[in-house]
Short mmCIF file of C-alpha atoms in Angstrom, two decimals:
data_model
loop_
_atom_site.label_atom_id
_atom_site.label_comp_id
_atom_site.label_asym_id
_atom_site.label_seq_id
_atom_site.Cartn_x
_atom_site.Cartn_y
_atom_site.Cartn_z
CA MET A 1 0.00 0.00 0.00
CA ALA A 2 1.83 3.09 -1.21
CA LEU A 3 2.00 6.18 1.01
CA ALA A 4 -0.12 4.57 3.69
CA PHE A 5 0.12 5.80 7.25
CA PHE A 6 -1.51 5.28 10.61
CA VAL A 7 -1.92 7.37 13.71
CA LEU A 8 -2.35 6.17 17.28
CA ALA A 9 -3.67 9.27 18.96
CA GLU A 10 -5.38 10.38 22.11
CA MET A 11 -8.35 12.35 20.89
CA TRP A 12 -9.70 15.65 22.29
CA LEU A 13 -6.59 16.32 24.36
CA LEU A 14 -4.78 19.62 24.72
CA SER A 15 -1.41 18.16 25.63
CA ALA A 16 0.53 15.09 24.52
CA ARG A 17 1.20 12.13 26.79
CA LYS A 18 3.68 9.31 26.67
CA LEU A 19 2.27 6.39 24.76
CA PHE A 20 3.55 3.63 26.99
CA ALA A 21 2.95 5.19 30.42
CA SER A 22 1.76 2.47 32.80
CA SER A 23 0.60 2.19 36.39
CA LEU A 24 2.15 -1.25 36.81
CA ARG A 25 5.54 -2.55 35.84
CA ARG A 26 7.34 -5.84 35.92
CA CYS A 27 9.59 -5.94 38.89
CA SER A 28 10.15 -9.53 40.00
CA GLY A 29 12.85 -11.88 39.02
CA VAL A 30 14.97 -14.90 39.58
CA ALA A 31 18.36 -13.73 40.84
CA SER A 32 16.96 -10.19 40.40
CA VAL A 33 16.55 -10.70 36.65
CA GLY A 34 13.34 -11.28 34.64
CA PRO A 35 9.84 -12.25 35.76
CA VAL A 36 9.11 -15.01 38.25
CA LYS A 37 9.38 -18.34 36.47
CA THR A 38 6.39 -20.65 36.21
CA ALA A 39 8.37 -23.62 37.54
CA LEU A 40 10.77 -23.10 40.42
CA VAL A 41 13.34 -25.58 41.70
CA SER A 42 13.64 -26.44 45.39
CA ASP A 43 16.56 -24.73 47.16
CA GLU A 44 16.93 -22.30 44.25
CA GLN A 45 17.86 -18.78 45.38
CA LEU A 46 15.24 -16.22 44.44
CA VAL A 47 14.69 -12.48 44.76
CA VAL A 48 11.05 -11.38 44.81
CA GLU A 49 9.78 -7.82 44.50
CA GLY A 50 6.09 -7.05 44.66
CA TRP A 51 3.11 -5.90 46.73
CA VAL A 52 1.72 -7.51 49.86
CA THR A 53 -1.80 -8.88 49.33
CA GLY A 54 -2.08 -11.12 52.37
CA LEU A 55 -0.65 -11.40 55.90
CA ARG A 56 -1.16 -14.31 58.33
CA LYS A 57 0.55 -15.33 61.54
CA LEU A 58 0.69 -18.89 62.82
CA LYS A 59 2.53 -19.27 66.12
CA GLN A 60 6.07 -18.04 65.45
CA THR A 61 5.77 -17.99 61.65
CA THR A 62 4.41 -15.23 59.42
CA PHE A 63 3.07 -15.96 55.92
CA VAL A 64 3.09 -13.13 53.39
CA ASP A 65 1.31 -13.30 50.02
CA VAL A 66 3.12 -11.13 47.48
CA THR A 67 1.74 -10.31 44.05
CA VAL A 68 4.34 -9.89 41.33
CA ALA A 69 4.12 -9.20 37.62
CA GLY A 70 4.42 -12.22 35.35
CA ASP A 71 4.41 -12.70 31.60
CA ASP A 72 0.63 -12.78 31.19
CA ARG A 73 -0.80 -12.38 34.66
CA HIS A 74 -0.08 -11.36 38.21
CA LYS A 75 1.46 -14.29 40.06
CA ARG A 76 1.38 -14.80 43.79
CA VAL A 77 4.30 -16.03 45.83
CA GLN A 78 3.99 -17.03 49.48
CA LEU A 79 6.82 -15.78 51.64
CA VAL A 80 7.55 -17.63 54.90
CA LEU A 81 9.56 -15.92 57.62
CA SER A 82 10.01 -15.91 61.36
CA SER A 83 7.62 -13.50 63.08
CA ALA A 84 10.55 -12.17 65.09
CA GLU A 85 12.24 -11.07 61.86
CA LYS A 86 9.15 -9.48 60.33
CA PRO A 87 9.73 -5.78 59.53
CA GLU A 88 7.72 -3.53 61.81
CA ASP A 89 6.25 -1.56 58.93
CA LEU A 90 5.15 -4.66 56.98
CA ARG A 91 1.47 -4.08 56.19
CA LEU A 92 -1.09 -4.96 53.55
CA GLY A 93 -0.47 -3.03 50.35
CA CYS A 94 3.18 -2.13 50.90
CA ALA A 95 5.95 -2.86 48.39
CA VAL A 96 8.59 -5.36 49.51
CA ARG A 97 11.80 -6.98 48.38
CA ALA A 98 12.68 -10.41 49.74
CA SER A 99 15.39 -12.94 49.04
CA GLY A 100 15.63 -16.56 50.10
CA ARG A 101 15.39 -20.12 48.90
CA VAL A 102 12.53 -21.97 47.22
CA ALA A 103 10.77 -24.77 49.12
CA PRO A 104 7.66 -26.92 48.44
CA SER A 105 4.55 -25.03 49.50
CA ARG A 106 2.79 -25.86 52.73
CA ARG A 107 -0.52 -25.11 51.08
CA GLN A 108 -2.15 -24.31 47.77
CA ARG A 109 -5.15 -22.30 48.77
CA ASP A 110 -6.15 -20.80 45.44
CA CYS A 111 -6.51 -23.27 42.57
CA SER A 112 -6.60 -20.43 40.04
CA VAL A 113 -3.14 -19.18 41.06
CA THR A 114 -0.06 -21.38 41.17
CA MET A 115 1.27 -21.41 44.74
CA SER A 116 3.05 -24.77 44.68
CA THR A 117 6.21 -23.21 46.09
CA ASP A 118 7.13 -21.02 49.05
CA LEU A 119 10.03 -18.68 49.48
CA ILE A 120 11.79 -19.23 52.81
CA VAL A 121 12.87 -15.67 53.49
CA GLU A 122 16.46 -14.98 54.47
CA GLN A 123 16.30 -11.21 54.06
CA MET A 124 13.33 -8.86 53.64
CA GLU A 125 12.82 -5.11 53.46
CA VAL A 126 9.88 -2.80 52.94
CA VAL A 127 10.76 -0.55 50.00
CA GLY A 128 7.42 1.25 49.84
CA ARG A 129 5.52 1.87 53.08
CA CYS A 130 1.72 1.78 53.18
CA GLU A 131 0.27 4.15 55.75
CA PRO A 132 -1.79 2.26 58.32
CA GLU A 133 -4.66 4.72 58.04
CA VAL A 134 -5.02 4.23 54.28
CA GLU A 135 -8.67 3.30 53.84
CA ASP A 136 -9.88 0.41 51.74
CA ILE A 137 -6.41 -0.88 50.86
CA ALA A 138 -7.55 -4.36 51.83
CA TRP A 139 -10.42 -4.14 49.36
CA PHE A 140 -8.06 -3.27 46.53
CA SER A 141 -5.29 -5.69 47.49
CA ALA A 142 -7.38 -8.81 48.11
CA LYS A 143 -7.44 -11.50 45.43
CA PRO A 144 -10.10 -11.99 44.40
CA SER A 145 -11.25 -8.52 45.37
CA PRO A 146 -14.89 -7.85 46.31
CA LEU A 147 -14.62 -4.66 44.23
CA SER A 148 -15.10 -4.43 40.49
CA PRO A 149 -13.18 -1.78 38.50
CA GLY A 150 -16.51 -0.17 37.58
CA SER A 151 -17.79 0.20 41.13
CA ASP A 152 -18.26 3.70 42.53
CA GLN A 153 -15.69 2.99 45.22
CA ALA A 154 -13.05 1.97 42.67
CA ARG A 155 -13.74 4.94 40.39
CA ARG A 156 -13.48 7.36 43.30
CA LYS A 157 -10.00 6.03 44.11
CA MET A 158 -8.22 6.00 40.77
CA HIS A 159 -4.84 5.87 42.52
CA LEU A 160 -5.72 2.46 43.97
CA ARG A 161 -7.71 0.97 41.09
CA PRO A 162 -4.65 -0.56 39.32
CA ARG A 163 -4.18 -2.70 42.46
CA LEU A 164 -7.31 -4.65 41.52
CA ALA A 165 -6.15 -7.87 39.86
CA SER A 166 -8.83 -7.71 37.16
CA PHE A 167 -8.02 -4.11 36.28
CA ALA A 168 -4.27 -4.78 36.28
CA ALA A 169 -4.91 -7.60 33.79
CA LEU A 170 -6.93 -5.22 31.60
CA LEU A 171 -4.07 -2.70 31.61
CA ARG A 172 -1.65 -5.42 30.52
CA LEU A 173 -3.98 -6.40 27.69
CA ARG A 174 -4.29 -2.74 26.72
CA SER A 175 -0.50 -2.56 26.51
CA GLN A 176 -0.53 -5.66 24.30
CA LEU A 177 -3.21 -3.97 22.16
CA THR A 178 -0.95 -0.97 21.54
CA LEU A 179 1.96 -3.20 20.56
CA ALA A 180 -0.25 -5.32 18.30
CA ILE A 181 -1.48 -2.21 16.46
CA HIS A 182 2.07 -1.15 15.67
CA ASP A 183 2.96 -4.71 14.70
CA PHE A 184 0.05 -4.94 12.26
CA PHE A 185 0.49 -1.60 10.52
CA ALA A 186 4.27 -1.31 10.49
CA ARG A 187 5.39 -4.92 10.08
CA GLU A 188 2.43 -6.66 8.42
CA GLU A 189 1.14 -3.89 6.13
CA GLY A 190 4.11 -1.53 5.70
CA PHE A 191 2.40 1.63 6.95
CA THR A 192 4.25 4.67 8.26
CA CYS A 193 3.46 5.96 11.76
CA VAL A 194 2.71 9.70 11.84
CA HIS A 195 2.43 11.84 14.98
CA THR A 196 -0.33 14.36 14.33
CA PRO A 197 -0.90 17.58 16.32
CA ILE A 198 -3.32 17.51 19.22
CA ILE A 199 -3.99 21.24 19.52
CA THR A 200 -6.15 22.48 16.65
CA THR A 201 -7.99 25.67 15.71
CA ASN A 202 -10.75 23.67 14.01
CA ASP A 203 -13.95 22.69 15.77
CA CYS A 204 -14.06 19.00 16.55
CA GLU A 205 -16.87 16.58 15.71
CA GLY A 206 -18.41 16.92 19.16
CA GLY A 207 -19.08 20.62 18.63
CA GLY A 208 -18.25 23.34 21.12
CA GLU A 209 -15.77 26.14 20.67
CA SER A 210 -12.12 25.57 19.91
CA PHE A 211 -9.93 24.42 22.80
CA LEU A 212 -12.83 22.89 24.70
CA VAL A 213 -12.46 19.15 25.29
CA LYS A 214 -15.34 17.31 23.64
CA ALA A 215 -17.96 19.61 25.05
CA GLU A 216 -21.14 17.56 24.97
CA ASN A 217 -22.39 16.34 28.34
CA SER A 218 -22.38 12.63 27.50
CA GLN A 219 -22.85 10.20 30.39
CA SER A 220 -23.21 7.04 28.28
CA THR A 221 -21.28 3.81 28.74
CA ARG A 222 -19.68 4.22 25.30
CA HIS A 223 -18.30 7.76 25.44
CA LEU A 224 -15.42 9.52 27.16
CA SER A 225 -14.25 13.12 27.08
CA GLU A 226 -10.78 11.75 26.30
CA PHE A 227 -10.21 8.54 24.40
CA TRP A 228 -7.64 6.72 22.31
CA MET A 229 -8.04 5.54 18.75
CA VAL A 230 -5.96 4.37 15.85
CA GLU A 231 -6.52 6.13 12.54
CA ALA A 232 -5.30 4.80 9.22
CA GLU A 233 -5.20 6.41 5.77
CA VAL A 234 -4.51 4.45 2.60
CA ALA A 235 -3.35 6.13 -0.59
CA PHE A 236 -4.51 5.02 -4.07
CA CYS A 237 -7.57 3.36 -2.57
CA ASP A 238 -10.80 3.95 -4.47
CA ASP A 239 -12.57 0.68 -3.65
CA LEU A 240 -14.51 0.49 -0.40
CA SER A 241 -14.15 -3.28 -0.23
CA GLN A 242 -10.36 -2.84 -0.03
CA LEU A 243 -10.83 -0.68 3.08
CA LEU A 244 -13.20 -3.22 4.61
CA ASP A 245 -10.65 -5.98 4.06
CA LEU A 246 -8.03 -3.92 5.89
CA ILE A 247 -10.31 -3.22 8.88
CA GLU A 248 -11.29 -6.89 9.11
CA ALA A 249 -7.64 -7.99 8.97
CA LEU A 250 -6.77 -5.50 11.74
CA TRP A 251 -9.58 -6.69 14.03
CA LYS A 252 -8.59 -10.33 13.56
CA HIS A 253 -4.91 -9.58 14.13
CA LEU A 254 -5.64 -7.68 17.35
CA THR A 255 -7.99 -10.37 18.63
CA LYS A 256 -5.42 -13.07 17.99
CA LYS A 257 -2.50 -11.20 19.59
CA VAL A 258 -4.36 -9.60 22.51
CA VAL A 259 -7.00 -12.19 23.43
CA LEU A 260 -6.36 -15.62 21.96
CA GLU A 261 -2.63 -15.61 22.78
CA ASN A 262 -3.24 -14.31 26.34
CA PRO A 263 -6.09 -16.49 27.67
CA VAL A 264 -5.05 -16.26 31.33
CA ALA A 265 -4.94 -12.46 31.40
CA PHE A 266 -8.15 -12.40 29.34
CA LYS A 267 -10.04 -14.50 31.87
CA GLU A 268 -8.73 -12.39 34.73
CA ALA A 269 -9.79 -9.14 33.03
CA PHE A 270 -13.11 -10.47 31.71
CA HIS A 271 -16.24 -9.09 33.38
CA GLY A 272 -18.04 -12.27 34.26
CA PRO A 273 -17.59 -15.78 35.66
CA VAL A 274 -15.04 -18.21 34.24
CA GLU A 275 -17.75 -20.11 32.33
CA ALA A 276 -18.80 -16.91 30.54
CA ALA A 277 -15.16 -16.08 29.78
CA ASN A 278 -14.65 -19.50 28.21
CA ARG A 279 -17.75 -19.02 26.05
CA LYS A 280 -16.51 -15.58 25.00
CA LEU A 281 -13.13 -17.01 24.06
CA GLU A 282 -14.77 -19.58 21.81
CA GLU A 283 -16.97 -16.89 20.28
CA LEU A 284 -13.97 -14.65 19.54
CA ARG A 285 -12.06 -17.61 18.15
CA ARG A 286 -14.97 -18.28 15.78
CA MET A 287 -15.19 -14.61 14.74
CA SER A 288 -11.46 -14.53 14.03
CA VAL A 289 -11.82 -17.10 11.25
CA GLU A 290 -15.25 -16.26 9.85
CA LYS A 291 -15.82 -13.67 7.15
CA PHE A 292 -17.46 -10.49 8.45
CA GLU A 293 -20.98 -9.81 7.20
CA ARG A 294 -21.50 -6.82 4.87
CA LEU A 295 -24.81 -4.94 4.61
CA LYS A 296 -25.92 -1.73 2.99
CA PHE A 297 -27.38 0.81 5.40
CA SER A 298 -30.86 0.48 3.90
CA ASP A 299 -30.82 -3.29 4.40
CA ALA A 300 -29.48 -2.95 7.95
CA LEU A 301 -32.19 -0.43 8.82
CA THR A 302 -34.89 -2.71 7.39
CA LEU A 303 -33.51 -5.64 9.37
CA ALA A 304 -33.33 -3.60 12.59
CA ASN A 305 -36.84 -2.15 12.18
CA LYS A 306 -38.32 -5.64 12.22
CA LEU A 307 -37.39 -5.89 15.90
CA VAL A 308 -36.58 -2.37 17.11
CA VAL A 309 -38.16 0.79 15.70
CA ASP A 310 -36.39 4.01 16.61
CA GLU A 311 -39.32 6.41 16.84
CA ARG A 312 -37.01 9.36 17.45
CA GLY A 313 -34.89 8.51 14.41
CA ASP A 314 -35.05 10.16 11.00
CA GLY A 315 -33.94 7.17 8.96
CA MET A 316 -30.43 8.60 8.65
CA GLN A 317 -28.79 6.69 11.50
CA LEU A 318 -29.00 3.46 13.46
CA SER A 319 -29.74 3.79 17.16
CA ARG A 320 -27.48 1.95 19.57
CA GLN A 321 -30.19 -0.67 20.13
CA GLN A 322 -30.59 -1.12 16.38
CA GLU A 323 -26.83 -1.60 16.00
CA LEU A 324 -26.95 -4.40 18.55
CA VAL A 325 -29.90 -6.04 16.82
CA VAL A 326 -28.13 -6.01 13.44
CA ALA A 327 -25.00 -7.65 14.90
CA GLU A 328 -27.14 -10.31 16.57
CA GLN A 329 -29.31 -11.03 13.53
CA VAL A 330 -26.39 -11.72 11.18
CA GLY A 331 -25.16 -14.59 13.35
CA ARG A 332 -23.69 -12.73 16.32
CA ARG A 333 -20.56 -11.62 14.55
CA PRO A 334 -19.03 -8.34 13.32
CA VAL A 335 -20.88 -6.68 10.46
CA PHE A 336 -19.92 -3.85 8.11
CA VAL A 337 -22.71 -1.37 7.34
CA THR A 338 -21.97 0.62 4.17
CA ASP A 339 -23.55 3.19 1.82
CA TRP A 340 -24.88 5.66 4.37
CA PRO A 341 -27.07 8.73 3.74
CA SER A 342 -24.79 11.66 3.00
CA GLY A 343 -26.25 13.77 5.81
CA SER A 344 -25.18 11.23 8.43
CA LYS A 345 -21.46 11.23 7.65
CA PRO A 346 -18.68 13.85 7.51
CA PHE A 347 -18.37 16.17 4.54
CA TYR A 348 -15.19 14.46 3.33
CA ALA A 349 -16.87 11.07 2.67
CA ARG A 350 -17.03 10.35 -1.06
CA THR A 351 -20.49 10.37 -2.63
CA CYS A 352 -22.00 7.45 -4.56
CA ARG A 353 -22.71 9.26 -7.81
CA ASP A 354 -26.13 11.00 -7.53
CA SER A 355 -27.74 8.60 -5.10
CA GLY A 356 -27.58 10.83 -2.01
CA LEU A 357 -25.39 8.20 -0.36
CA VAL A 358 -21.73 8.20 0.61
CA GLN A 359 -19.17 5.43 0.51
CA ALA A 360 -18.77 5.19 4.28
CA VAL A 361 -18.71 2.26 6.68
CA ASP A 362 -19.35 1.46 10.33
CA LEU A 363 -18.16 -1.77 11.93
CA LEU A 364 -20.72 -3.12 14.40
CA VAL A 365 -19.87 -5.84 16.93
CA PRO A 366 -22.13 -7.81 19.30
CA GLY A 367 -22.65 -6.31 22.73
CA VAL A 368 -21.31 -2.84 21.97
CA GLY A 369 -22.36 -1.74 18.50
CA GLU A 370 -20.16 0.59 16.48
CA ILE A 371 -16.43 0.45 17.29
CA CYS A 372 -14.95 1.65 14.00
CA GLY A 373 -15.92 4.07 11.25
CA GLY A 374 -14.36 5.02 7.94
CA SER A 375 -14.92 6.05 4.34
CA LEU A 376 -13.46 6.69 0.96
CA ARG A 377 -12.26 10.31 1.03
CA GLU A 378 -13.61 12.85 -1.43
CA ASN A 379 -10.74 14.06 -3.62
CA ASP A 380 -12.75 16.30 -5.96
CA VAL A 381 -12.12 19.91 -4.88
CA ASP A 382 -15.39 21.24 -6.36
CA ALA A 383 -17.44 18.52 -4.66
CA LEU A 384 -15.73 19.31 -1.35
CA LYS A 385 -16.47 23.02 -1.73
CA ARG A 386 -20.16 22.32 -2.24
CA ARG A 387 -20.36 20.11 0.82
CA MET A 388 -18.23 22.32 3.06
CA GLY A 389 -19.86 25.62 2.24
CA PRO A 390 -18.11 28.80 3.40
CA CYS A 391 -15.50 27.61 5.87
CA PRO A 392 -12.29 29.71 5.89
CA GLY A 393 -10.70 27.55 8.56
CA LEU A 394 -10.58 24.53 6.25
CA GLN A 395 -8.92 26.06 3.21
CA TRP A 396 -5.80 24.07 4.04
CA TYR A 397 -7.89 20.92 3.55
CA LEU A 398 -8.73 21.99 0.00
CA LYS A 399 -5.09 22.83 -0.72
CA LEU A 400 -4.14 19.24 0.06
CA ARG A 401 -6.22 18.17 -2.94
CA ARG A 402 -4.64 20.58 -5.41
CA TYR A 403 -1.15 19.10 -5.61
CA GLY A 404 -1.30 15.59 -7.01
CA TYR A 405 -3.64 14.22 -4.35
CA ALA A 406 -4.33 10.53 -4.91
CA PRO A 407 -7.62 8.78 -4.03
CA THR A 408 -7.53 7.85 -0.37
CA ALA A 409 -9.58 5.98 2.22
CA GLY A 410 -9.32 5.81 5.97
CA PHE A 411 -10.88 4.72 9.23
CA GLY A 412 -10.64 5.11 13.00
CA LEU A 413 -10.89 2.31 15.58
CA GLY A 414 -11.55 3.18 19.23
CA LEU A 415 -9.25 1.32 21.64
CA GLU A 416 -11.60 1.57 24.63
CA ARG A 417 -14.56 0.29 22.63
CA TYR A 418 -12.52 -2.59 21.26
CA LEU A 419 -11.55 -3.65 24.79
CA GLN A 420 -15.13 -3.14 25.96
CA SER A 421 -16.40 -5.46 23.24
CA VAL A 422 -13.97 -8.34 23.75
CA LEU A 423 -13.95 -8.23 27.57
CA ASP A 424 -17.68 -7.53 28.06
CA VAL A 425 -16.84 -4.46 30.14
CA PRO A 426 -20.07 -2.55 30.90
CA SER A 427 -18.50 0.92 30.44
CA VAL A 428 -15.54 2.35 28.53
CA LYS A 429 -14.71 4.25 31.73
CA ASP A 430 -13.25 0.96 32.96
CA CYS A 431 -11.10 0.34 29.86
CA ILE A 432 -8.59 3.12 30.52
CA ALA A 433 -6.39 3.81 33.55
CA PHE A 434 -7.57 7.35 34.24
CA PRO A 435 -10.88 8.07 32.48
CA ARG A 436 -12.21 11.58 31.91
CA TRP A 437 -15.91 12.23 31.53
CA PRO A 438 -18.06 15.31 32.27
CA HIS A 439 -17.36 16.65 35.77
CA HIS A 440 -14.81 13.91 36.48
CA CYS A 441 -11.09 14.56 35.99
CA GLN A 442 -9.09 12.92 38.76
CA ALA A 443 -5.29 12.76 38.77
#
């Protein structure tokens, strides 16, 4: 694909942020190097660094559960030490470093977490104290925790939310998602990554005056005032089916790399019981090999109206409920909806001759609805002028088309909505470390 590029951008922000910033980091190792190994050998010397999630005292022995970062999940190691040698400031939630030798475990309490070995502590220090008056630390440190990442208590304490095992797993999958996006576009498809400006003098799609951050007062489970998306533009593309093939290949690549190759982290981050997570895995595995359905907007609207009639609608859009119905009715799989009324899509979408339609597409997925939108881009300057009307601030956009501009197509895929759809997360507010929505901007 010649002159193709992609952008991984945080939308509606006024300042840039580091792409790979994370609340959790790998910090445990064997002989202080690398993550904790799955299989440990008795009498092997080991250095463990992590956070205390459990403390128990039995006679003269203290047992300490420490959670450390592993390859695809948080692992727990049980530390065994003499109560007389226990640091005075050792408390639930603090960060510790311990060294000692591996021994067969005295117990294996949690079948979902491998605790077949203990670490007989020879030396231990608290490297990060946890104040004794810190409220709710036990709720966030426990595994499994009685809190869900979407609970009011968890959202009010964003600084503690990454301690929740399920939310930590989601953040690790989100990191894998970012890496998989770069892998797909740069290595698989040969795109070029472009860093676009965040500050703009143009009004954004959400309306509101310039320099306001997505001004509408949306409180839905699918919208944030600040969100991440990947945008791709393909040069010399004048066939909508070519764009659909690219979007489908991206979704399948991400699902394989993020979900199917990380089943343990997926089940830990999934919002639901293990049985539901297993069913979801099988469903995603099926979707990753099946061909996505493709419907024209008129056919999708007819199909949706058989079950859900949007009385407030004008026939130009699909309501959220109608989107869900369409995805269910085509066999509970992703579906492309194409050929939209021109008034429902941006001015730069290419028209379908004189039909009043534009060559645009939305990707709908079960459980969430639309997660991706794109179109062929209008490259006729006169057609753009007619659709734009008088708009001095966009003259630069017309100039782009005057100097050998090739036919192009592009799309944007929302990262939070993708995670919401594969993990069955009720709200996108729980698919990002520090969400921003109207009247909420912590940290």
